[in-house]
Amino acid sequence: MFIVHGIGEHNDFVVESYDNDKGSTGDSGNFRELFNTMRHSLFSKEIPLSLEIHPIEWHAEVHDSGVDSVFDTISPEASKKLRDVNKRLIMDVLYYSAPKYGQVIVDTVTKQMNDKYTSFMAANPGWQGFVSIFAHSLGTLITYDILTHDAGQVGSNGVVFPGLSFPVENLFCVGSPVPIFALSRGALDIHDGVCTGGLRRPNVNHYFNLFHPADPIAYRVEPLVDVDMSSYPAIALQPADTFKNKTFGEMVLTYDKLTDTAPLCNEWQGARIDFQVRRKFLEGPVDTLYAPLAHSVYWSSEDVVTITLLAICRPVVDILTRYIDHKMPLPTLRPRRRVPFTPHKTIQCATTAVVRDGFTGAWEPHALFLGKKRVYFTRSAADVACSKKWSVPLTNKTAVVADPTDATAFQFIPDKTNPSPSLFSTTKGAQTLYTTSSDQRNEWVDNITKTLAALQTKTGHGTIHANVSGLALPSGTDVDFFDATLTGTLRTKGTFRDAYNWYVLTDCSLDCYEACPKLKEWTHFSLKAVFATPEHGHIRLVSRHGTSVTFKIPDKSRFDLWLNTIKQFPDCHLVLDDSC
């Protein structure tokens, strides 16, 4: 999704270099962070939403051309603060209305969008998703004009529109002056003081006009589409809290009621366009005083973000509708790439790295685990790491015996010539371990017996633990339990109270940990298509759907370790890329 700012300077919309971007601040950063928060709170449990947000900045291109210096030379000394407001804000409207600078702005916005779309498609081959645009204030007019003119077409102010190189699914306009510009340009059909049409429909599938009632810059669109719509109030946005703790299906029902069709002109497909942002407490009596703030309220509105996310997720609804129409069982909805955590995975190596967030553009630290076919991600190594109490090697002198007096217990008898001091501090004999059922006891006995039998046929056998030299593990913890044969919580009897610990059986040891990992689920990404940039330490994984994730391993030796390990996977398509 592209976001386009309105009048004024917006350095927060200028993205730093891909390698060093720490995420944006200001309206852009706050909005993207709010988007990220609402996505996790509302949709993380069910919807496979993969969304990237890219800001578009156009103000600097005009003001860096020298116009500000000329403006200063023609400004009298008095009222400097007001004149500075004119220079930074009001002049943007005049510049856009003029052919020369209007062309600069249109070219800048169009080129940035086309370039970023092209780069995204190159970085995400096979992507088949949808593009949305979220625009504010004058940015809505710029975007509207671009989406109502074909390539090469000339606008009313003489601007030649180069055209976008991609289709747009959703256009979200907030605080939009599009209606009054359509009126001032003489583009409407007006008879006897009544507008009977003339407003051009942007070339998008869904058009949303969101406004705060106290915003003096924002106006309604629907009465310009159909005169009868002037008697229809705009749809009041529901509070974001309305959607919390609801299933996606329940949220869709609420959304459908909000966006129900209306008697609009046929060419507008009968869809509702105008949505009113609800007032906050005590706003009504002070509309005039609140007006300046009302024009910027959209950047921090959870209600606006919620309706935007629901609209973006609309393709999921369309898919479910097709299942219903064909009377087929509905598919299970879950976030794409979220899978249950398991210690039975074979992990080749692990490291702490930084992963680029598609919403905020920032690089965030994560713990990464390289498996045989996938990379697994979690926020921190602490989510996975465990404190080990002891580890007993399995040898041909180790034994396991089911307790004849208790169907839930078994005895583990270590090799007395190679005991674990922390386990047998007072005795070198067997230890009795208790399960919760006879089936669980039999499972442990059978697996230990099979593991011991396998040792008899192998020479120098032993688990090779993953290389975790780059993993920021909490002190006194490890992740040696991966590639486990069997795990579970077992009980041992104590003098004063019983102890419950997490036990891990590997092909060469029985390990006891204080507790099992806290992590329940983690994110995974396949290694089908991998693009690596050694110069920057970037590795980008691309799924068959065209979605991707990029992470950075700054340490060259660790990056080389990962790259060399990935090269060994036969089904992996690895490309050394200069623009990861």
Coordinates of C-alpha atoms in Angstrom, one line a residue:
M1 CA 0.0 0.0 0.0
F2 CA 1.3 3.5 -0.9
I3 CA 0.6 6.4 1.4
V4 CA 0.7 9.9 0.0
H5 CA 0.9 13.0 2.2
G6 CA -0.8 16.3 1.9
I7 CA 0.4 19.9 2.0
G8 CA 3.5 20.8 3.9
E9 CA 7.0 19.3 4.5
H10 CA 7.0 15.6 5.2
N11 CA 10.5 14.4 5.8
D12 CA 9.0 11.4 7.6
F13 CA 7.8 10.2 4.2
V14 CA 11.4 10.1 2.9
V15 CA 12.7 6.6 3.2
E16 CA 16.4 6.3 4.0
S17 CA 18.5 3.7 2.3
Y18 CA 17.0 0.3 2.4
D19 CA 20.0 -1.0 4.4
N20 CA 20.0 1.7 7.1
D21 CA 16.3 2.7 7.4
K22 CA 15.3 2.7 11.1
G23 CA 11.6 3.3 10.3
S24 CA 9.8 6.6 9.8
T25 CA 8.8 9.1 12.5
G26 CA 6.0 11.7 12.3
D27 CA 2.7 11.0 10.6
S28 CA 4.2 8.3 8.4
G29 CA 5.9 6.4 11.2
N30 CA 3.0 6.7 13.6
F31 CA 0.5 5.6 11.0
R32 CA 2.6 2.6 9.9
E33 CA 3.2 1.6 13.5
L34 CA -0.6 1.9 14.3
F35 CA -1.3 -0.2 11.2
N36 CA 1.1 -2.8 12.5
T37 CA -0.4 -2.8 16.0
M38 CA -4.0 -3.0 14.7
R39 CA -3.1 -5.8 12.3
H40 CA -1.7 -7.9 15.2
S41 CA -4.6 -7.1 17.6
L42 CA -7.4 -7.8 15.1
F43 CA -6.2 -10.1 12.4
S44 CA -3.2 -12.1 13.6
K45 CA -5.1 -15.1 14.7
E46 CA -7.0 -15.9 11.5
I47 CA -6.1 -13.9 8.4
P48 CA -3.1 -14.6 6.2
L49 CA -2.4 -10.9 5.6
S50 CA 0.9 -9.9 4.1
L51 CA 1.1 -6.1 3.6
E52 CA 3.9 -3.7 2.9
I53 CA 3.5 0.1 3.3
H54 CA 5.5 2.5 1.1
P55 CA 5.4 6.3 1.7
I56 CA 5.4 8.7 -1.3
E57 CA 7.0 12.1 -0.8
W58 CA 6.5 14.9 -3.3
H59 CA 6.8 18.2 -1.4
A60 CA 10.6 18.4 -1.6
E61 CA 10.8 18.1 -5.4
V62 CA 8.9 21.4 -5.7
H63 CA 10.4 23.4 -2.8
D64 CA 14.0 22.3 -3.6
S65 CA 13.7 23.8 -7.1
G66 CA 14.4 27.4 -5.7
V67 CA 10.8 28.6 -5.3
D68 CA 11.3 29.1 -1.5
S69 CA 14.2 31.4 -2.0
V70 CA 12.2 33.5 -4.4
F71 CA 9.2 33.5 -2.0
D72 CA 11.5 34.9 0.7
T73 CA 12.7 37.7 -1.5
I74 CA 9.2 38.9 -2.3
S75 CA 7.9 38.7 1.3
P76 CA 7.7 41.9 3.4
E77 CA 9.2 41.8 6.8
A78 CA 5.9 41.9 8.7
S79 CA 3.8 38.8 9.6
K80 CA 6.8 36.5 9.0
K81 CA 5.2 33.6 10.8
L82 CA 2.0 33.8 8.8
R83 CA 4.0 34.2 5.5
D84 CA 6.1 31.1 6.5
V85 CA 2.9 29.2 6.8
N86 CA 1.9 30.4 3.4
K87 CA 5.3 29.3 2.0
R88 CA 5.2 25.8 3.6
L89 CA 1.5 25.0 3.3
I90 CA -0.7 27.2 1.2
M91 CA 1.7 27.5 -1.7
D92 CA 1.5 23.8 -2.2
V93 CA -2.1 24.2 -3.4
L94 CA -1.2 27.0 -5.8
Y95 CA 1.9 25.1 -7.1
Y96 CA -0.2 22.0 -7.8
S97 CA -2.8 24.2 -9.6
A98 CA -0.1 25.6 -11.9
P99 CA 0.9 23.7 -15.1
K100 CA 4.6 23.7 -14.4
Y101 CA 4.7 22.6 -10.8
G102 CA 1.6 20.5 -11.1
Q103 CA 3.5 18.5 -13.7
V104 CA 6.5 18.2 -11.4
I105 CA 4.2 16.9 -8.6
V106 CA 2.3 14.4 -10.8
D107 CA 5.5 13.1 -12.4
T108 CA 7.2 12.7 -8.9
V109 CA 4.3 10.8 -7.4
T110 CA 3.7 8.7 -10.5
K111 CA 7.4 7.8 -10.9
Q112 CA 7.9 7.0 -7.2
M113 CA 4.9 4.6 -7.3
N114 CA 5.9 3.0 -10.6
D115 CA 9.5 2.6 -9.5
K116 CA 8.6 1.2 -6.1
Y117 CA 6.1 -1.2 -7.7
T118 CA 8.7 -2.4 -10.2
S119 CA 11.2 -2.9 -7.4
F120 CA 8.7 -4.8 -5.3
M121 CA 7.7 -7.1 -8.2
A122 CA 11.4 -7.8 -8.9
A123 CA 12.0 -8.6 -5.3
N124 CA 8.8 -10.7 -5.0
P125 CA 8.5 -12.7 -8.2
G126 CA 5.1 -14.4 -8.5
W127 CA 3.3 -11.9 -6.3
Q128 CA -0.4 -11.8 -7.2
G129 CA -1.8 -9.5 -4.5
F130 CA -3.5 -6.1 -4.7
V131 CA -2.2 -2.5 -4.6
S132 CA -4.0 0.1 -2.4
I133 CA -3.3 3.8 -2.0
F134 CA -4.0 5.8 1.2
A135 CA -3.8 9.6 0.6
H136 CA -4.4 12.6 2.8
S137 CA -5.4 16.2 2.1
L138 CA -3.9 17.5 -1.1
G139 CA -2.4 14.1 -1.7
T140 CA -5.9 12.8 -2.3
L141 CA -6.4 15.3 -5.1
I142 CA -3.1 14.4 -6.7
T143 CA -3.9 10.7 -6.4
Y144 CA -7.5 11.2 -7.6
D145 CA -6.2 13.1 -10.7
I146 CA -3.7 10.4 -11.5
L147 CA -6.4 7.7 -11.2
T148 CA -8.9 9.6 -13.4
H149 CA -6.5 10.2 -16.3
D150 CA -5.1 7.7 -18.7
A151 CA -1.4 7.8 -19.8
G152 CA -0.8 10.7 -22.1
Q153 CA -4.1 12.4 -21.2
V154 CA -4.0 16.1 -20.4
G155 CA -5.6 17.5 -17.3
S156 CA -7.6 20.7 -16.9
N157 CA -4.5 22.6 -15.8
G158 CA -2.4 21.4 -18.7
V159 CA -0.6 18.6 -16.8
V160 CA 0.2 15.5 -18.9
F161 CA -0.4 12.4 -16.9
P162 CA 2.2 9.6 -17.4
G163 CA 0.0 6.9 -16.0
L164 CA 0.5 4.2 -13.4
S165 CA 2.0 0.8 -14.6
F166 CA -0.3 -1.2 -12.2
P167 CA -3.9 -1.5 -11.3
V168 CA -5.2 -0.1 -8.0
E169 CA -7.7 -2.1 -5.9
N170 CA -8.5 0.4 -3.1
L171 CA -8.3 4.2 -2.9
F172 CA -8.6 5.6 0.7
C173 CA -8.9 9.4 0.7
V174 CA -8.9 11.1 4.2
G175 CA -9.4 14.8 4.7
S176 CA -10.0 15.1 1.0
P177 CA -10.7 18.4 -0.9
V178 CA -11.5 16.5 -4.1
P179 CA -15.2 17.6 -4.1
I180 CA -14.5 21.3 -3.9
F181 CA -11.8 21.1 -6.5
A182 CA -14.2 19.3 -8.8
L183 CA -16.6 22.2 -8.1
S184 CA -14.0 25.0 -8.6
R185 CA -12.7 23.4 -11.9
G186 CA -16.2 23.5 -13.4
A187 CA -16.1 19.7 -13.9
L188 CA -19.6 19.2 -12.5
D189 CA -23.0 19.3 -14.3
I190 CA -25.0 21.9 -12.4
H191 CA -28.6 22.8 -13.2
D192 CA -30.7 25.1 -11.1
G193 CA -28.3 24.9 -8.2
V194 CA -28.3 21.1 -8.2
C195 CA -25.4 18.8 -9.2
T196 CA -26.6 16.2 -11.6
G197 CA -23.3 14.4 -12.2
G198 CA -20.0 15.0 -13.8
L199 CA -17.6 13.7 -11.1
R200 CA -15.2 11.3 -12.7
R201 CA -14.8 7.9 -11.1
P202 CA -11.2 7.0 -10.3
N203 CA -9.9 3.9 -12.0
V204 CA -10.1 1.7 -8.8
N205 CA -12.4 -1.1 -7.7
H206 CA -13.1 0.5 -4.3
Y207 CA -13.2 4.2 -3.4
F208 CA -13.4 5.4 0.2
N209 CA -13.8 9.0 1.3
L210 CA -13.2 9.3 5.0
F211 CA -13.7 12.6 6.8
H212 CA -14.0 14.1 10.2
P213 CA -17.1 16.4 10.5
A214 CA -15.0 19.2 11.9
D215 CA -12.3 19.0 9.2
P216 CA -12.6 22.2 7.1
I217 CA -10.6 20.7 4.2
A218 CA -12.7 17.5 3.9
Y219 CA -16.0 17.3 1.9
R220 CA -18.5 14.6 0.8
V221 CA -18.3 12.8 -2.5
E222 CA -21.6 11.0 -2.8
P223 CA -23.9 14.1 -3.4
L224 CA -21.8 14.8 -6.5
V225 CA -22.4 11.3 -7.8
D226 CA -26.1 11.2 -7.2
V227 CA -28.2 14.1 -6.1
D228 CA -30.4 11.9 -3.9
M229 CA -27.4 10.9 -1.8
S230 CA -27.4 14.4 -0.2
S231 CA -30.2 13.1 2.0
Y232 CA -28.2 10.0 3.0
P233 CA -25.9 10.6 5.9
A234 CA -22.3 9.4 5.5
I235 CA -21.6 6.0 7.1
A236 CA -20.4 6.4 10.7
L237 CA -17.2 4.5 11.3
Q238 CA -17.6 2.0 14.1
P239 CA -15.1 2.2 17.0
A240 CA -12.2 -0.1 16.6
D241 CA -13.1 -1.8 19.9
T242 CA -16.3 -3.0 18.2
F243 CA -14.2 -5.5 16.2
K244 CA -12.0 -6.7 19.0
N245 CA -12.5 -10.2 20.3
K246 CA -14.6 -11.0 17.2
T247 CA -13.9 -13.7 14.6
F248 CA -13.1 -12.6 11.1
G249 CA -16.5 -13.7 10.0
E250 CA -18.2 -11.5 12.6
M251 CA -16.0 -8.6 11.6
V252 CA -17.0 -9.1 7.9
L253 CA -20.7 -9.0 8.8
T254 CA -20.2 -5.7 10.6
Y255 CA -18.2 -4.4 7.7
D256 CA -20.8 -5.5 5.1
K257 CA -23.5 -3.6 7.1
L258 CA -21.3 -0.5 7.0
T259 CA -20.6 -0.7 3.3
D260 CA -24.1 -1.8 2.1
T261 CA -25.1 -0.5 -1.3
A262 CA -27.0 2.7 -1.9
P263 CA -29.0 4.0 -4.9
L264 CA -26.0 5.6 -6.6
C265 CA -25.4 6.0 -10.4
N266 CA -24.9 2.7 -12.1
E267 CA -21.3 3.5 -13.2
W268 CA -20.3 3.8 -9.6
Q269 CA -21.6 0.2 -8.9
G270 CA -23.9 1.4 -6.0
A271 CA -21.1 1.2 -3.4
R272 CA -21.0 3.6 -0.5
I273 CA -18.1 6.1 -0.6
D274 CA -18.5 8.5 2.3
F275 CA -17.4 7.5 5.8
Q276 CA -17.5 9.8 8.8
V277 CA -14.9 9.5 11.5
R278 CA -16.6 9.7 14.9
R279 CA -16.2 12.7 17.1
K280 CA -14.4 12.4 20.4
F281 CA -15.8 13.6 23.7
L282 CA -16.5 17.4 23.8
E283 CA -15.5 18.0 20.2
G284 CA -18.9 19.2 19.1
P285 CA -19.1 22.4 21.1
V286 CA -15.6 23.5 19.9
D287 CA -15.7 22.7 16.2
T288 CA -14.0 25.9 15.2
L289 CA -11.2 25.5 17.7
Y290 CA -10.8 21.8 16.9
A291 CA -10.8 22.2 13.1
P292 CA -7.0 22.4 12.7
L293 CA -6.5 19.2 14.7
A294 CA -9.4 17.5 12.9
H295 CA -7.5 17.6 9.6
S296 CA -4.7 15.4 11.0
V297 CA -6.8 13.1 13.2
Y298 CA -6.7 10.4 10.5
W299 CA -3.1 9.5 11.1
S300 CA -3.8 8.4 14.6
S301 CA -7.3 7.0 14.3
E302 CA -7.8 3.3 15.1
D303 CA -11.2 3.5 13.5
V304 CA -9.7 4.6 10.1
V305 CA -7.0 1.9 10.2
T306 CA -9.6 -0.8 11.1
I307 CA -11.9 0.0 8.1
T308 CA -8.8 0.2 5.9
L309 CA -7.6 -3.2 7.0
L310 CA -11.0 -4.7 6.6
A311 CA -11.2 -3.4 3.0
I312 CA -7.7 -4.7 2.2
C313 CA -8.8 -8.1 3.5
R314 CA -11.8 -8.1 1.3
P315 CA -10.3 -10.7 -1.2
V316 CA -10.3 -13.2 1.7
V317 CA -14.1 -12.6 2.0
D318 CA -14.5 -13.1 -1.8
I319 CA -12.7 -16.5 -1.5
L320 CA -14.9 -17.6 1.3
T321 CA -18.0 -16.5 -0.6
R322 CA -17.1 -18.8 -3.5
Y323 CA -16.8 -21.7 -1.1
I324 CA -20.2 -20.9 0.3
D325 CA -21.8 -20.6 -3.2
H326 CA -20.4 -24.0 -4.2
K327 CA -21.5 -25.5 -0.8
M328 CA -18.0 -26.5 0.0
P329 CA -16.5 -26.7 3.5
L330 CA -14.8 -23.5 4.5
P331 CA -11.0 -23.6 4.6
T332 CA -9.3 -23.1 7.9
L333 CA -8.1 -19.5 8.3
R334 CA -4.8 -18.9 10.0
P335 CA -2.0 -16.4 9.5
R336 CA 0.2 -17.5 6.6
R337 CA 3.6 -19.0 7.8
R338 CA 2.5 -19.4 11.4
V339 CA 3.2 -22.9 12.6
P340 CA 3.4 -24.7 16.0
F341 CA 6.8 -24.7 17.6
T342 CA 8.4 -28.1 18.0
P343 CA 11.8 -29.2 19.3
H344 CA 11.8 -32.1 16.9
K345 CA 12.9 -29.9 14.0
T346 CA 16.4 -30.4 12.7
I347 CA 18.2 -27.0 12.9
Q348 CA 21.5 -26.5 11.0
C349 CA 22.4 -23.1 12.5
A350 CA 20.9 -20.2 14.4
T351 CA 21.7 -16.5 14.8
T352 CA 20.3 -13.3 16.0
A353 CA 19.7 -11.0 13.1
V354 CA 17.6 -8.0 12.1
V355 CA 14.4 -8.5 10.0
R356 CA 12.8 -5.8 7.9
D357 CA 9.3 -5.0 8.9
G358 CA 7.1 -4.4 5.8
F359 CA 4.7 -2.2 7.7
T360 CA 7.1 0.2 9.4
G361 CA 10.2 -0.2 7.2
A362 CA 12.4 -0.7 10.3
W363 CA 14.9 -3.4 11.0
E364 CA 13.8 -5.4 14.1
P365 CA 16.0 -7.9 16.0
H366 CA 14.8 -11.6 15.7
A367 CA 16.2 -15.0 16.4
L368 CA 16.5 -17.0 13.2
F369 CA 16.8 -20.8 13.0
L370 CA 17.9 -22.5 9.7
G371 CA 16.2 -25.8 9.2
K372 CA 16.5 -28.2 6.2
K373 CA 13.8 -26.6 4.1
R374 CA 12.8 -23.5 6.0
V375 CA 13.9 -20.6 8.2
Y376 CA 12.1 -20.1 11.5
F377 CA 11.7 -16.7 13.1
T378 CA 10.9 -15.6 16.6
R379 CA 11.3 -12.3 18.3
S380 CA 14.0 -13.3 20.8
A381 CA 16.2 -16.3 21.5
A382 CA 14.7 -16.1 25.0
D383 CA 11.4 -17.4 23.6
V384 CA 13.1 -20.7 22.8
A385 CA 16.1 -21.0 25.1
C386 CA 15.9 -23.3 28.2
S387 CA 18.1 -23.8 31.3
K388 CA 19.6 -27.3 31.4
K389 CA 19.9 -29.1 34.7
W390 CA 21.8 -32.0 33.4
S391 CA 22.7 -34.2 30.4
V392 CA 23.4 -37.9 30.6
P393 CA 25.2 -39.5 27.6
L394 CA 23.7 -42.7 26.2
T395 CA 26.1 -45.6 25.9
N396 CA 26.0 -49.3 25.4
K397 CA 25.9 -49.6 29.2
T398 CA 22.9 -47.4 29.7
A399 CA 19.6 -49.2 30.4
V400 CA 15.9 -48.4 30.8
V401 CA 13.4 -50.6 32.7
A402 CA 9.6 -50.3 33.2
D403 CA 8.7 -50.1 36.9
P404 CA 6.9 -53.3 37.7
T405 CA 5.1 -51.7 40.6
D406 CA 3.8 -48.6 38.9
A407 CA 2.4 -48.5 35.4
T408 CA 3.3 -44.8 35.0
A409 CA 7.0 -45.1 36.0
F410 CA 10.2 -46.2 34.5
Q411 CA 13.8 -46.4 35.7
F412 CA 16.6 -44.8 33.8
I413 CA 19.9 -46.5 34.5
P414 CA 23.0 -44.5 33.3
D415 CA 26.4 -45.7 32.5
K416 CA 28.0 -45.8 35.9
T417 CA 31.4 -45.2 34.4
N418 CA 30.3 -41.9 32.8
P419 CA 27.7 -40.4 35.1
S420 CA 26.4 -36.8 35.2
P421 CA 27.6 -35.3 38.5
S422 CA 24.6 -32.9 38.7
L423 CA 22.1 -35.8 38.3
F424 CA 23.7 -38.3 40.7
S425 CA 25.2 -36.1 43.4
T426 CA 24.6 -38.7 46.2
T427 CA 24.1 -42.0 44.3
K428 CA 25.2 -43.5 41.0
G429 CA 22.2 -45.7 40.7
A430 CA 19.0 -45.6 38.7
Q431 CA 16.5 -42.7 38.8
T432 CA 12.8 -43.3 38.7
L433 CA 10.9 -41.0 36.4
Y434 CA 7.1 -40.7 36.5
T435 CA 4.8 -40.0 33.5
T436 CA 1.0 -39.3 33.5
S437 CA -0.2 -42.5 32.0
S438 CA 0.9 -46.0 31.1
D439 CA 0.8 -45.1 27.4
Q440 CA 3.2 -42.3 28.0
R441 CA 5.5 -44.5 30.1
N442 CA 5.6 -47.1 27.3
E443 CA 6.4 -44.4 24.8
W444 CA 9.4 -43.3 26.8
V445 CA 10.6 -46.8 27.4
D446 CA 10.2 -47.9 23.8
N447 CA 12.0 -44.8 22.4
I448 CA 14.9 -45.0 24.8
T449 CA 15.2 -48.7 24.0
K450 CA 15.3 -48.1 20.3
T451 CA 17.8 -45.3 20.7
L452 CA 20.1 -47.6 22.7
A453 CA 19.7 -50.3 20.1
A454 CA 20.7 -47.9 17.4
L455 CA 23.9 -47.1 19.3
Q456 CA 25.0 -50.7 19.1
T457 CA 25.1 -50.5 15.3
K458 CA 26.9 -47.1 15.0
T459 CA 30.4 -46.2 15.7
G460 CA 31.2 -42.7 17.0
H461 CA 27.6 -41.8 16.9
G462 CA 26.5 -38.5 18.4
T463 CA 24.2 -35.6 17.7
I464 CA 25.9 -32.6 16.0
H465 CA 24.3 -29.6 17.6
A466 CA 23.4 -26.6 15.5
N467 CA 25.9 -23.8 15.2
V468 CA 24.4 -21.1 17.4
S469 CA 27.5 -18.9 17.8
G470 CA 25.6 -15.9 16.6
L471 CA 22.5 -16.5 18.8
A472 CA 22.0 -14.0 21.7
L473 CA 21.1 -16.6 24.3
P474 CA 20.3 -15.6 27.9
S475 CA 23.0 -16.6 30.3
G476 CA 22.8 -20.3 31.4
T477 CA 20.6 -21.4 28.6
D478 CA 20.9 -23.4 25.4
V479 CA 18.9 -24.7 22.5
D480 CA 20.5 -28.2 22.3
F481 CA 17.1 -29.9 22.4
F482 CA 16.5 -29.5 18.6
D483 CA 16.3 -32.7 16.6
A484 CA 14.8 -34.3 19.7
T485 CA 13.5 -37.9 19.4
L486 CA 11.0 -37.4 22.3
T487 CA 10.2 -34.7 24.8
G488 CA 7.8 -34.3 27.7
T489 CA 7.3 -33.2 31.3
L490 CA 8.2 -35.9 33.8
R491 CA 8.1 -36.1 37.6
T492 CA 10.6 -37.1 40.1
K493 CA 9.9 -37.7 43.8
G494 CA 11.7 -35.6 46.3
T495 CA 12.1 -35.6 50.1
F496 CA 9.7 -32.7 50.6
R497 CA 8.0 -32.3 47.3
D498 CA 8.0 -33.7 43.8
A499 CA 9.8 -32.0 41.0
Y500 CA 8.5 -31.5 37.4
N501 CA 11.0 -30.9 34.6
W502 CA 11.1 -31.0 30.9
Y503 CA 13.0 -34.1 29.5
V504 CA 14.5 -34.4 26.1
L505 CA 15.6 -37.6 24.5
T506 CA 18.1 -37.2 21.6
D507 CA 20.0 -39.9 19.7
C508 CA 22.9 -39.7 22.1
S509 CA 21.7 -38.3 25.5
L510 CA 18.8 -37.8 27.9
D511 CA 18.7 -34.1 29.0
C512 CA 16.7 -32.5 31.8
Y513 CA 15.7 -28.8 31.6
E514 CA 14.1 -26.6 34.2
A515 CA 11.1 -26.1 31.9
C516 CA 10.0 -26.4 28.3
P517 CA 10.3 -23.4 25.9
K518 CA 7.7 -20.7 26.3
L519 CA 7.1 -20.4 22.6
K520 CA 3.9 -21.9 21.2
E521 CA 4.1 -20.8 17.5
W522 CA 6.8 -19.3 15.3
T523 CA 6.9 -18.0 11.8
H524 CA 8.5 -20.0 9.0
F525 CA 9.5 -19.2 5.4
S526 CA 10.5 -21.7 2.8
L527 CA 13.9 -21.9 1.1
K528 CA 12.5 -22.3 -2.4
A529 CA 13.8 -19.0 -3.7
V530 CA 16.7 -17.2 -1.9
F531 CA 18.3 -14.0 -2.9
A532 CA 21.5 -13.0 -1.1
T533 CA 23.6 -9.8 -1.1
P534 CA 27.0 -10.6 0.4
E535 CA 27.9 -6.9 0.3
H536 CA 25.2 -5.9 2.7
G537 CA 24.7 -9.2 4.5
H538 CA 21.1 -9.4 3.2
I539 CA 19.2 -12.6 2.6
R540 CA 15.7 -12.4 1.1
L541 CA 13.3 -15.4 1.0
V542 CA 10.5 -15.4 -1.5
S543 CA 7.5 -17.7 -1.3
R544 CA 5.6 -19.2 -4.3
H545 CA 2.9 -16.5 -3.7
G546 CA 5.5 -13.8 -4.2
T547 CA 5.5 -12.6 -0.6
S548 CA 9.0 -12.2 0.9
V549 CA 11.0 -11.5 4.0
T550 CA 14.4 -9.9 4.2
F551 CA 16.9 -10.2 7.0
K552 CA 20.4 -9.0 7.6
I553 CA 23.3 -10.8 9.2
P554 CA 25.9 -8.1 9.7
D555 CA 28.7 -10.5 10.8
K556 CA 30.4 -11.7 7.6
S557 CA 31.5 -15.1 9.1
R558 CA 28.0 -15.9 10.2
F559 CA 26.5 -14.7 6.9
D560 CA 28.9 -16.9 5.0
L561 CA 28.0 -19.8 7.3
W562 CA 24.3 -19.4 6.5
L563 CA 25.0 -18.9 2.8
N564 CA 27.2 -22.0 2.6
T565 CA 24.6 -24.1 4.5
I566 CA 21.8 -22.9 2.2
K567 CA 23.9 -23.8 -0.9
Q568 CA 23.8 -27.5 0.3
F569 CA 20.0 -27.7 0.0
P570 CA 19.1 -29.4 -3.4
D571 CA 15.7 -27.8 -3.8
C572 CA 16.8 -24.3 -3.1
H573 CA 17.1 -21.7 -5.9
L574 CA 19.8 -19.4 -4.7
V575 CA 20.6 -16.1 -6.5
L576 CA 23.5 -13.8 -5.5
D577 CA 21.8 -10.4 -5.9
D578 CA 23.2 -6.9 -5.8
S579 CA 19.9 -5.3 -4.9
C580 CA 18.4 -7.4 -2.1

